CSV table of C-alpha atoms in Angstrom, one decimal:
chain,number,residue,atom,x,y,z
A,1,MET,CA,106.6,120.3,136.5
A,2,SER,CA,106.7,120.3,132.6
A,3,LEU,CA,108.2,123.5,131.1
A,4,PRO,CA,106.5,125.8,128.6
A,5,SER,CA,107.8,125.8,125.1
A,6,GLY,CA,110.9,127.7,124.6
A,7,TYR,CA,112.4,126.7,127.9
A,8,SER,CA,115.1,124.2,128.6
A,9,GLU,CA,116.9,123.1,131.8
A,10,VAL,CA,120.6,123.4,132.1
A,11,PRO,CA,122.6,120.9,134.4
A,12,VAL,CA,123.2,122.0,137.9
A,13,SER,CA,126.2,124.5,138.2
A,14,THR,CA,127.7,126.7,141.0
A,15,LYS,CA,127.3,130.4,141.1
A,16,ASP,CA,128.3,132.7,143.8
A,17,GLY,CA,128.5,129.9,146.3
A,18,PHE,CA,125.1,128.6,145.6
A,19,LEU,CA,124.0,125.5,143.6
A,20,VAL,CA,121.9,126.9,140.7
A,21,ALA,CA,119.9,124.8,138.2
A,22,VAL,CA,119.3,127.3,135.4
A,23,LEU,CA,116.3,127.1,133.2
A,24,GLN,CA,117.1,128.9,130.0
A,25,ARG,CA,114.7,130.3,127.4
A,26,ASP,CA,115.1,131.6,124.0
A,27,ALA,CA,115.4,135.4,123.6
A,28,GLY,CA,112.1,137.0,123.2
A,29,THR,CA,110.2,133.9,124.3
A,30,ASN,CA,107.4,134.9,126.7
A,31,LEU,CA,104.9,132.9,128.8
A,32,PRO,CA,101.5,132.8,127.2
A,33,ILE,CA,98.6,134.4,129.3
A,34,SER,CA,96.9,131.0,129.2
A,35,GLN,CA,99.9,129.5,131.1
A,36,GLN,CA,100.3,132.1,133.7
A,37,LYS,CA,98.2,130.4,136.2
A,38,GLN,CA,99.9,127.1,135.6
A,39,PHE,CA,103.3,128.6,135.9
A,40,PRO,CA,102.9,131.5,138.3
A,41,ASP,CA,106.7,131.7,139.1
A,42,LEU,CA,107.8,131.9,135.4
A,43,LEU,CA,106.5,135.5,134.9
A,44,GLY,CA,109.8,137.1,134.8
A,45,THR,CA,113.4,136.6,133.7
A,46,GLY,CA,115.4,135.4,136.6
A,47,THR,CA,112.6,134.7,139.0
A,48,VAL,CA,112.5,131.8,141.3
A,49,MET,CA,110.4,129.0,140.0
A,50,SER,CA,110.8,126.4,142.8
A,51,LYS,CA,113.3,125.5,145.4
A,52,ARG,CA,114.2,122.4,147.4
A,53,PRO,CA,116.8,121.4,150.0
A,54,CYS,CA,119.9,119.6,148.8
A,55,ALA,CA,122.4,117.4,150.7
A,56,LEU,CA,124.6,120.5,151.2
A,57,PRO,CA,123.6,123.1,153.7
A,58,THR,CA,122.4,125.3,150.8
A,59,ILE,CA,119.3,125.7,148.6
A,60,THR,CA,118.9,124.8,145.1
A,61,TYR,CA,117.3,127.4,143.1
A,62,TYR,CA,115.6,126.8,139.8
A,63,VAL,CA,115.7,130.2,137.8
A,64,ILE,CA,115.1,131.4,134.4
A,65,THR,CA,117.7,133.4,132.3
A,66,PRO,CA,117.9,134.0,128.6
A,67,ILE,CA,120.2,131.7,126.6
A,68,GLY,CA,123.6,133.3,126.0
A,69,ARG,CA,123.1,135.7,129.0
A,70,SER,CA,125.7,135.1,131.8
A,71,SER,CA,123.9,136.0,135.2
A,72,SER,CA,125.2,136.1,138.6
A,73,LEU,CA,122.8,135.5,141.6
A,74,GLN,CA,122.5,139.4,142.2
A,75,ASP,CA,121.2,139.9,138.7
A,76,LEU,CA,118.7,137.2,139.1
A,77,LYS,CA,117.5,138.9,142.3
A,78,MET,CA,117.1,142.2,140.5
A,79,ALA,CA,115.6,140.9,137.3
A,80,LEU,CA,112.7,142.8,135.8
A,81,ARG,CA,109.4,140.8,135.9
A,82,LEU,CA,106.1,141.0,134.6
A,83,GLY,CA,103.6,142.9,136.8
A,84,MET,CA,106.2,144.7,138.8
A,85,CYS,CA,104.0,147.7,138.1
A,86,THR,CA,101.0,148.5,135.7
A,87,ALA,CA,103.4,149.7,133.0
A,88,MET,CA,105.3,146.4,132.8
A,89,THR,CA,103.1,144.5,130.4
A,90,GLU,CA,104.0,141.4,128.6
A,91,GLU,CA,104.7,143.4,125.4
A,92,VAL,CA,107.0,145.9,127.3
A,93,LEU,CA,108.9,143.2,129.0
A,94,ALA,CA,109.6,141.4,125.6
A,95,LYS,CA,110.8,144.7,124.0
A,96,LEU,CA,113.2,145.2,126.9
A,97,GLU,CA,114.5,141.7,126.7
A,98,THR,CA,115.2,142.1,122.8
A,99,ALA,CA,117.2,145.2,123.7
A,100,GLY,CA,119.3,143.2,126.2
A,101,ILE,CA,117.7,144.8,129.2
A,102,ILE,CA,117.2,142.0,131.7
A,103,SER,CA,117.8,143.5,135.2
A,104,ALA,CA,117.1,146.7,137.1
A,105,VAL,CA,120.7,147.7,136.7
A,106,ASP,CA,120.5,147.3,132.9
A,107,PHE,CA,117.3,149.4,132.9
A,108,VAL,CA,118.2,152.3,135.1
A,109,SER,CA,121.7,152.8,133.3
A,110,ARG,CA,120.0,153.5,130.0
A,111,ASP,CA,118.7,156.9,128.8
A,112,LEU,CA,114.9,156.7,128.9
A,113,GLU,CA,114.3,159.1,126.0
A,114,SER,CA,116.6,157.2,123.6
A,115,LEU,CA,115.1,153.8,124.9
A,116,SER,CA,111.5,155.2,124.4
A,117,ARG,CA,112.4,156.1,120.5
A,118,GLU,CA,114.3,152.8,120.0
A,119,LEU,CA,111.6,150.4,121.4
A,120,HIS,CA,108.4,152.5,120.8
A,121,ILE,CA,107.5,152.3,124.4
A,122,PRO,CA,105.7,155.5,126.1
A,123,TYR,CA,108.2,157.6,128.0
A,124,LYS,CA,105.9,157.9,131.0
A,125,ASP,CA,105.7,154.0,131.3
A,126,LEU,CA,109.5,153.8,131.3
A,127,CYS,CA,109.6,156.5,134.0
A,128,SER,CA,107.1,154.5,136.0
A,129,ILE,CA,109.2,151.2,135.6
A,130,ARG,CA,112.3,153.2,136.7
A,131,TRP,CA,110.7,154.6,139.8
A,132,VAL,CA,109.5,151.0,140.9
A,133,SER,CA,113.0,149.6,140.3
A,134,LEU,CA,114.6,152.3,142.2
A,135,ALA,CA,112.2,151.9,145.1
A,136,GLU,CA,112.7,148.1,145.3
A,137,HIS,CA,116.5,148.0,144.9
A,138,SER,CA,118.0,151.3,146.1
A,139,ALA,CA,119.5,151.8,149.5
A,140,TYR,CA,117.9,154.4,151.7
A,141,PRO,CA,120.0,157.1,153.4
A,142,MET,CA,120.0,157.1,157.2
A,143,ILE,CA,121.1,159.8,159.6
A,144,GLY,CA,124.4,158.9,161.4
A,145,LEU,CA,122.9,159.9,164.7
A,146,THR,CA,120.1,157.3,164.2
A,147,LEU,CA,122.5,154.6,163.4
A,148,TYR,CA,124.5,155.5,166.4
A,149,GLN,CA,121.5,155.4,168.7
A,150,ASN,CA,120.4,152.1,167.3
A,151,ALA,CA,123.7,150.6,168.0
A,152,LEU,CA,123.7,151.9,171.6
A,153,SER,CA,120.3,150.4,172.2
A,154,SER,CA,121.2,147.0,171.0
A,155,LEU,CA,124.8,146.8,172.2
A,156,ALA,CA,125.7,145.0,175.4
A,157,ILE,CA,129.1,144.0,176.9
A,158,LEU,CA,129.0,140.7,178.8
A,159,SER,CA,131.7,140.2,181.3
A,160,SER,CA,133.8,136.9,181.0
A,161,GLY,CA,134.0,136.6,184.8
A,162,LEU,CA,137.9,137.2,184.5
A,163,ASP,CA,139.0,140.8,185.1
A,164,SER,CA,142.3,140.5,183.1
A,165,LEU,CA,140.4,138.9,180.1
A,166,ASP,CA,137.8,141.6,180.3
A,167,GLN,CA,140.4,144.3,180.3
A,168,LEU,CA,142.1,142.5,177.3
A,169,LEU,CA,138.7,142.6,175.4
A,170,ASP,CA,137.9,146.2,176.2
A,171,GLY,CA,135.2,145.4,178.8
A,172,GLY,CA,134.1,141.8,177.7
A,173,LEU,CA,132.3,140.1,175.0
A,174,TYR,CA,130.4,142.3,172.7
A,175,THR,CA,127.0,141.4,171.5
A,176,GLY,CA,126.8,141.6,167.7
A,177,GLU,CA,130.3,140.2,167.4
A,178,VAL,CA,132.1,136.8,167.1
A,179,THR,CA,134.8,136.2,169.6
A,180,GLU,CA,137.4,133.4,169.2
A,181,LEU,CA,139.6,131.7,171.9
A,182,ALA,CA,142.2,129.7,170.3
A,183,GLY,CA,144.7,127.5,172.2
A,184,ASP,CA,146.2,124.0,172.8
A,185,THR,CA,144.6,121.4,174.9
A,186,GLY,CA,144.9,122.3,178.7
A,187,THR,CA,145.1,126.0,178.1
A,188,GLY,CA,141.8,126.7,179.8
A,189,LYS,CA,139.4,127.1,176.8
A,190,THR,CA,136.7,125.0,178.4
A,191,ARG,CA,137.0,126.7,181.9
A,192,ILE,CA,136.9,130.1,180.3
A,193,CYS,CA,133.7,129.1,178.2
A,194,HIS,CA,132.0,127.9,181.3
A,195,TRP,CA,132.9,131.1,183.3
A,196,CYS,CA,131.5,133.3,180.5
A,197,ALA,CA,128.3,131.5,180.6
A,198,VAL,CA,128.1,131.7,184.4
A,199,SER,CA,128.9,135.4,184.3
A,200,THR,CA,126.3,136.1,181.6
A,201,VAL,CA,123.4,134.6,183.5
A,202,LYS,CA,124.1,136.6,186.7
A,203,GLU,CA,121.8,139.0,184.9
A,204,GLU,CA,118.4,137.6,185.5
A,205,SER,CA,117.1,138.5,181.9
A,206,ASN,CA,120.0,136.8,180.1
A,207,SER,CA,120.3,133.2,179.0
A,208,VAL,CA,123.1,131.2,177.3
A,209,LEU,CA,123.2,128.5,174.6
A,210,TYR,CA,126.2,126.1,175.0
A,211,ILE,CA,126.7,124.1,171.9
A,212,ASP,CA,128.5,121.0,173.1
A,213,ILE,CA,130.6,119.2,170.5
A,214,CYS,CA,132.8,116.8,172.4
A,215,ASN,CA,130.9,116.2,175.8
A,216,SER,CA,133.0,118.9,177.4
A,217,PHE,CA,130.0,120.7,179.0
A,218,ASP,CA,130.2,120.1,182.8
A,219,VAL,CA,127.7,121.3,185.4
A,220,ARG,CA,130.4,120.9,188.1
A,221,LEU,CA,132.5,123.6,186.4
A,222,LEU,CA,129.5,125.9,186.3
A,223,MET,CA,128.8,125.3,190.0
A,224,ASP,CA,132.5,125.8,190.9
A,225,SER,CA,132.2,129.1,189.2
A,226,MET,CA,129.3,130.2,191.4
A,227,PRO,CA,130.5,129.7,195.0
A,228,GLU,CA,128.6,132.8,196.2
A,229,VAL,CA,125.3,131.2,195.5
A,230,GLN,CA,126.1,127.7,196.7
A,231,PRO,CA,124.0,128.1,199.9
A,232,ASP,CA,120.9,129.4,198.1
A,233,PRO,CA,119.5,126.7,196.0
A,234,GLU,CA,116.9,128.8,194.4
A,235,ILE,CA,119.5,131.3,192.8
A,236,LEU,CA,121.6,128.4,191.8
A,237,GLN,CA,118.6,126.7,190.0
A,238,SER,CA,117.5,129.9,188.4
A,239,ARG,CA,121.0,130.5,186.9
A,240,LEU,CA,121.4,126.9,185.8
A,241,SER,CA,118.1,126.7,184.1
A,242,ARG,CA,119.1,129.7,181.9
A,243,ILE,CA,122.1,127.9,180.4
A,244,LYS,CA,120.8,125.5,177.7
A,245,CYS,CA,123.3,122.8,176.4
A,246,LEU,CA,122.8,121.5,172.9
A,247,GLN,CA,124.8,118.6,171.6
A,248,VAL,CA,125.8,118.3,167.9
A,249,PHE,CA,127.9,115.8,166.2
A,250,ASP,CA,128.5,117.1,162.7
A,251,VAL,CA,128.5,120.6,161.0
A,252,PHE,CA,125.2,120.0,159.4
A,253,GLN,CA,123.6,119.5,162.8
A,254,LEU,CA,125.2,122.7,163.7
A,255,PHE,CA,123.6,124.5,160.7
A,256,SER,CA,120.3,123.0,161.6
A,257,ALA,CA,120.5,124.1,165.3
A,258,LEU,CA,121.5,127.6,164.3
A,259,ASP,CA,118.6,127.9,161.9
A,260,ARG,CA,116.1,126.7,164.5
A,261,VAL,CA,117.4,129.3,167.0
A,262,MET,CA,117.4,132.1,164.4
A,263,ASP,CA,113.7,131.0,163.2
A,264,SER,CA,112.6,131.1,166.9
A,265,LEU,CA,114.1,134.4,167.7
A,266,SER,CA,112.7,136.0,164.5
A,267,GLN,CA,109.2,134.6,165.3
A,268,GLN,CA,108.8,135.1,168.9
A,269,ASP,CA,106.5,137.7,170.4
A,270,HIS,CA,109.1,138.9,172.9
A,271,THR,CA,106.9,137.4,175.8
A,272,SER,CA,107.5,133.8,175.8
A,273,SER,CA,110.2,131.7,173.9
A,274,GLU,CA,112.5,128.9,174.3
A,275,TRP,CA,115.4,131.3,173.5
A,276,GLU,CA,114.0,134.3,175.4
A,277,GLY,CA,116.7,136.6,176.6
A,278,LEU,CA,119.4,134.8,174.7
A,279,LYS,CA,122.7,136.8,174.9
A,280,LEU,CA,125.5,134.4,174.5
A,281,VAL,CA,126.1,131.4,172.2
A,282,ILE,CA,129.1,129.3,172.9
A,283,ILE,CA,130.5,126.8,170.4
A,284,GLU,CA,133.4,124.8,171.8
A,285,ASN,CA,136.1,122.9,169.8
A,286,LEU,CA,134.6,123.9,166.4
A,287,PRO,CA,137.4,122.2,164.3
A,288,LEU,CA,136.2,118.8,165.6
A,289,LEU,CA,133.1,119.4,163.3
A,290,ILE,CA,135.1,120.8,160.3
A,291,TYR,CA,138.0,118.3,159.9
A,292,PRO,CA,135.9,115.2,159.4
A,293,ILE,CA,134.2,116.7,156.3
A,294,MET,CA,137.4,118.2,154.9
A,295,SER,CA,138.2,116.7,151.4
A,296,ASN,CA,140.5,117.6,148.6
A,297,ASN,CA,137.7,119.8,147.0
A,298,ALA,CA,139.1,123.2,148.3
A,299,PRO,CA,136.1,125.2,147.0
A,300,TYR,CA,133.7,122.9,149.0
A,301,ASN,CA,135.9,123.3,152.2
A,302,GLN,CA,135.9,127.0,151.8
A,303,GLY,CA,132.2,127.3,151.0
A,304,ILE,CA,131.3,125.4,154.2
A,305,LEU,CA,133.5,127.7,156.4
A,306,SER,CA,132.3,130.7,154.6
A,307,ARG,CA,128.7,129.8,155.1
A,308,LEU,CA,129.2,129.0,158.8
A,309,GLY,CA,130.9,132.2,159.3
A,310,LEU,CA,128.1,134.2,157.6
A,311,LYS,CA,125.6,132.2,159.7
A,312,LEU,CA,127.3,133.2,163.0
A,313,LYS,CA,127.6,136.8,162.0
A,314,GLN,CA,123.9,136.9,161.1
A,315,LEU,CA,123.0,135.5,164.4
A,316,ALA,CA,125.2,137.8,166.2
A,317,ASP,CA,124.2,141.0,164.3
A,318,SER,CA,120.6,140.4,163.7
A,319,PHE,CA,119.6,139.4,167.4
A,320,SER,CA,122.4,141.3,169.4
A,321,ILE,CA,123.9,138.1,170.6
A,322,ALA,CA,127.6,137.6,171.5
A,323,VAL,CA,129.1,134.4,169.8
A,324,LEU,CA,132.1,132.8,171.5
A,325,VAL,CA,133.9,130.1,169.6
A,326,SER,CA,136.9,128.0,170.8
A,327,ASN,CA,139.5,126.8,168.3
A,328,TYR,CA,142.9,125.0,168.3
A,329,LEU,CA,146.4,126.2,167.5
A,330,VAL,CA,148.2,124.5,164.6
A,331,SER,CA,151.8,124.8,163.4
A,332,LEU,CA,152.7,126.6,160.1
A,333,TYR,CA,153.9,124.4,157.3
A,334,GLY,CA,157.7,123.9,157.7
A,335,HIS,CA,157.8,125.6,161.2
A,336,SER,CA,157.9,123.9,164.7
A,337,LYS,CA,158.6,126.8,167.0
A,338,THR,CA,155.7,127.7,169.3
A,339,ASP,CA,155.7,131.2,168.2
A,340,GLN,CA,154.9,130.2,164.6
A,341,ARG,CA,151.5,128.6,165.7
A,342,LYS,CA,148.3,130.0,164.6
A,343,PRO,CA,144.4,129.3,165.0
A,344,ALA,CA,143.3,126.4,162.9
A,345,LEU,CA,140.7,126.4,160.0
A,346,GLY,CA,142.8,128.6,157.7
A,347,ARG,CA,142.6,132.0,156.0
A,348,VAL,CA,139.0,131.7,155.1
A,349,TRP,CA,138.0,131.3,158.7
A,350,SER,CA,140.3,134.0,159.9
A,351,THR,CA,138.0,136.7,158.5
A,352,VAL,CA,135.1,135.5,160.6
A,353,PRO,CA,135.9,136.5,164.2
A,354,HIS,CA,135.8,140.1,165.0
A,355,THR,CA,138.0,139.6,168.1
A,356,ARG,CA,140.6,136.7,168.5
A,357,VAL,CA,142.6,135.7,171.5
A,358,THR,CA,145.3,132.9,171.6
A,359,LEU,CA,145.9,131.1,174.9
A,360,SER,CA,149.2,129.5,175.8
A,361,ARG,CA,150.8,128.0,178.9
A,362,LYS,CA,153.1,130.0,181.0
A,363,LEU,CA,156.5,128.5,181.1
A,364,SER,CA,156.7,128.6,184.7
A,365,SER,CA,153.9,126.3,185.1
A,366,TYR,CA,155.3,123.3,183.2
A,367,ALA,CA,157.5,122.0,186.0
A,368,VAL,CA,155.0,122.5,188.7
A,369,PHE,CA,151.4,121.7,187.5
A,370,PRO,CA,150.4,119.0,185.2
A,371,ALA,CA,147.5,121.3,184.1
A,372,PRO,CA,148.7,124.9,184.3
A,373,SER,CA,147.1,127.3,187.0
A,374,GLU,CA,148.0,130.3,184.7
A,375,VAL,CA,147.8,130.9,180.9
A,376,GLU,CA,149.0,133.8,178.9
A,377,ALA,CA,146.1,135.3,176.8
A,378,GLN,CA,147.2,137.3,173.7
A,379,LEU,CA,145.0,139.6,171.8
A,380,VAL,CA,145.9,139.1,168.1
A,381,LYS,CA,142.7,140.7,166.5
A,382,SER,CA,140.5,143.5,167.6
A,383,GLY,CA,138.8,146.5,166.1
A,384,ARG,CA,139.0,148.3,169.4
A,385,GLN,CA,142.3,147.5,171.1
A,386,GLN,CA,145.9,147.8,170.0
A,387,THR,CA,147.3,144.3,169.0
A,388,PRO,CA,149.2,142.5,170.0
A,389,CYS,CA,148.8,142.8,173.7
A,390,SER,CA,148.6,140.2,176.4
A,391,ALA,CA,147.4,139.4,179.9
A,392,THR,CA,147.9,136.6,182.5
A,393,ILE,CA,144.7,134.6,183.3
A,394,SER,CA,144.5,132.5,186.4
A,395,LEU,CA,142.7,129.2,186.1
A,396,CYS,CA,142.3,128.7,189.8
A,397,LYS,CA,139.0,127.4,191.1
A,398,GLY,CA,136.4,130.2,191.1
A,399,GLY,CA,137.9,131.9,188.1
A,400,SER,CA,140.0,134.7,189.8
A,401,SER,CA,142.3,136.6,187.5
A,402,SER,CA,145.5,138.5,187.9
């Protein structure tokens, strides 16, 4: 697409975590009426002209901002635009831009009477623009009781199938939250993930999405966790059919899978859907997807983790789904003691889980079992329980706990 006169394209840059290619225009340059149909998206400062996918799991936006004006992505979203109301004519928009008023924040922070005298714009027109700007961008107050009732109606607590772990988690896995299990190899992360899946589908209306990264999904573990239904093949088939396994092999496939799930959930008519009744999403061994793309570019690494964390929180909160992620433990730099170990993926990721549990082998198990029959679960992050606190989990067949 060729640009109107007065516009120029600036090389791609990064703003607020997004890749932004900014189209600049000279202050006071307005799009002629004759070109409005040809360039319908250029009708306001900071509006999106077009967008396209790029190599990263982001969107590249082509936007317009006056030369010499440093704009954040939030400013661009709140930009004044031609036609936002009948009072916002091409002439009025040009006058506002000459006064340095680009966004709704700039406009509402100015005194309308002084602005009317300075720019020779009718006061009633400025009032109309102010009302529309406030209606579009202001937050609406809500009654606390309404928020509480909405939370209760969408909240569910999913049992993990382990009494001691449920007690540690204040009832189980909460929908709308991200829960993390972090532990070394052989501490039972895979077994616990399978037990959580089985326990969730005991309710006939629930289904589970198990995102498998390293071929750890095992139907035999699922069946071992349901000894009570082994004689009844119909119940067994019903439960297993509601546990869907999806294999991904890099973080971009994970982004794509999460996007497909969210799109399906947002478009479904609540009567039939591939993800109908989805209550639990399990992502096992997440670091195996993250480490291969790590580079010396720290902002890139942090951006990937931040975007993934935001995506998981959006999935959990928007659709009342519990998200369970398993992680590894790593040693702190310069330390080798086991009590100095912490979950992997660094500080950026540490802000993502609402609840974090670390798993470790019990010392008494080393000399007896090659794979421990009991592990110690320690709650290290929670918004409901006092931390740290711990419990003993039995990894015996059937998932009994002590």
